[in-house]
Amino acid sequence: MNRWAARSSVLVGIFLGGLGAASFAQSPVTYKLLCQSVGTAPQEPLGDREGHTLFAPNYSCRVEGGPLDGGLVTGISIYEWDKLNGTGLSGNGVIRKPGATAVYELTEFKNTRTMTNGKVTGFEGIGRGTYKLATGSASSLAGKAFSFTAGPNGPGQFVVDIRVE
């Protein structure tokens, strides 16, 4: 093989390797939160109409997967409920693990209670948020948006699936 062919092969290899790395870097980051409510947070009737309440639960989660794998979450979400539908008013939290910290803010989120035979049997949640701060091994999340889905995972427990955009 002459020098030109050898250089061309190396350049093509570097280019193709770069394409592979670029496509890997663009693949979405996903992870899961296994959560439980902390303490009690009863729904507070607002008194203006039936089923109109305020709900402000604290929660704690364990992270599975992604750059914060093994981390712990502490957070709060405040909802305005109108019978079966909850609209998020405010939500934020901190994710901590050795060598990494992230702070997130929920920007839009809602829950809908699911019913079976006239009784509430669970909920479905969806939403979006932004990482306001991310350090250490999670620094790639800084400023990025995410979307999520949530659902029940047992009494007082829920699971959240996160997709970083």
XYZ file of C-alpha atoms in Angstrom:
165
model
C 0.000 0.000 0.000
C 1.490 3.392 -0.947
C 1.681 6.322 1.474
C -1.314 8.114 -0.049
C -3.525 5.017 0.269
C -2.363 4.493 3.862
C -3.120 8.132 4.766
C -6.504 7.930 3.033
C -7.378 4.784 4.990
C -6.426 6.479 8.264
C -8.425 9.615 7.390
C -11.473 7.553 6.378
C -11.162 5.580 9.639
C -10.959 8.775 11.701
C -13.935 10.258 9.823
C -16.078 7.122 10.243
C -15.042 6.848 13.882
C -16.066 10.472 14.372
C -19.447 9.771 12.784
C -19.955 6.852 15.152
C -19.040 9.001 18.139
C -21.329 11.790 16.938
C -24.283 9.443 16.568
C -23.552 7.963 19.998
C -23.379 11.441 21.535
C -26.756 12.279 20.008
C -28.542 9.201 21.352
C -30.997 10.197 24.074
C -30.158 9.749 27.730
C -32.874 7.885 29.607
C -33.138 6.806 33.199
C -35.692 5.821 35.821
C -36.606 7.172 39.251
C -38.061 4.794 41.849
C -39.867 7.110 44.257
C -41.909 7.235 47.420
C -43.875 9.983 49.087
C -42.242 11.400 52.213
C -44.521 12.224 55.124
C -48.157 13.037 54.594
C -49.474 15.645 52.221
C -53.249 15.764 52.346
C -55.085 17.555 49.607
C -56.211 20.936 50.901
C -59.679 22.043 49.742
C -59.572 25.574 48.351
C -63.220 26.174 49.249
C -64.381 27.788 46.024
C -65.853 24.661 44.380
C -66.120 20.926 44.920
C -62.984 18.937 44.048
C -60.738 22.025 43.775
C -57.689 21.305 45.963
C -54.029 22.107 46.486
C -51.582 19.209 46.841
C -47.891 19.669 47.781
C -46.179 16.296 48.324
C -42.494 15.817 49.141
C -40.810 12.789 47.623
C -37.554 10.872 47.594
C -36.278 8.689 44.747
C -33.450 6.353 43.802
C -31.971 6.853 40.313
C -31.487 3.862 38.015
C -29.389 4.489 34.899
C -27.969 7.589 33.227
C -25.197 9.847 34.511
C -26.753 9.974 38.011
C -27.146 6.197 38.419
C -27.290 5.318 42.119
C -28.087 8.898 43.105
C -30.808 10.057 45.480
C -33.492 12.639 44.681
C -35.313 14.921 47.089
C -38.087 17.032 45.639
C -41.469 18.677 45.900
C -44.251 19.178 43.377
C -47.202 21.483 43.941
C -50.441 20.720 42.107
C -53.796 22.377 41.691
C -56.384 19.596 41.394
C -59.783 19.939 39.787
C -61.480 16.635 40.624
C -59.514 14.027 38.601
C -57.003 16.354 36.897
C -53.948 17.909 38.488
C -52.004 20.764 36.933
C -48.465 21.425 38.140
C -47.869 24.862 39.620
C -44.300 24.442 40.869
C -41.812 21.620 41.169
C -38.104 21.170 41.775
C -35.554 18.912 43.326
C -31.929 17.961 43.843
C -30.224 14.772 42.716
C -27.075 13.850 44.642
C -24.513 11.114 44.262
C -20.804 11.050 45.074
C -19.060 13.170 42.435
C -22.230 14.654 40.924
C -25.109 16.963 41.761
C -28.017 18.164 39.628
C -30.830 20.619 40.336
C -33.961 20.466 38.212
C -37.069 22.541 37.775
C -40.356 21.227 36.400
C -41.658 23.648 33.784
C -44.948 22.008 32.857
C -46.545 18.892 34.302
C -49.903 17.313 34.974
C -51.483 14.217 36.475
C -54.730 12.460 35.767
C -56.235 10.028 38.254
C -57.325 6.681 36.866
C -60.631 5.194 38.023
C -61.912 1.626 38.273
C -65.482 0.922 39.403
C -65.849 4.506 40.640
C -62.685 4.427 42.782
C -59.308 6.046 42.216
C -56.841 3.268 41.401
C -53.785 5.202 40.263
C -52.587 8.070 38.133
C -50.797 8.923 34.919
C -48.369 11.819 34.909
C -46.500 13.620 32.146
C -44.299 16.673 32.058
C -41.176 18.562 31.114
C -38.382 20.237 32.979
C -34.869 21.674 32.816
C -31.622 20.929 34.619
C -30.719 24.290 36.162
C -27.376 23.048 37.528
C -25.349 19.904 36.971
C -21.811 19.191 38.184
C -19.263 16.395 38.187
C -20.159 13.273 36.231
C -23.610 14.782 35.547
C -22.268 18.041 34.054
C -23.483 16.998 30.577
C -27.059 17.611 31.832
C -26.515 21.316 32.645
C -29.097 23.466 30.849
C -30.724 20.510 29.107
C -34.449 19.892 28.930
C -36.116 16.604 29.787
C -39.529 15.014 29.502
C -41.066 12.398 31.770
C -43.913 10.007 32.342
C -44.954 8.772 35.783
C -47.243 6.164 37.268
C -47.925 4.235 40.478
C -45.552 1.540 41.693
C -47.244 0.404 44.913
C -48.795 2.110 47.948
C -47.204 5.556 48.353
C -44.717 4.724 45.586
C -44.339 5.777 41.974
C -41.940 5.392 39.072
C -40.784 8.167 36.740
C -39.218 7.533 33.319
C -36.960 10.414 32.216
C -35.792 11.234 28.694
C -33.158 13.970 28.363
C -33.562 15.933 25.143
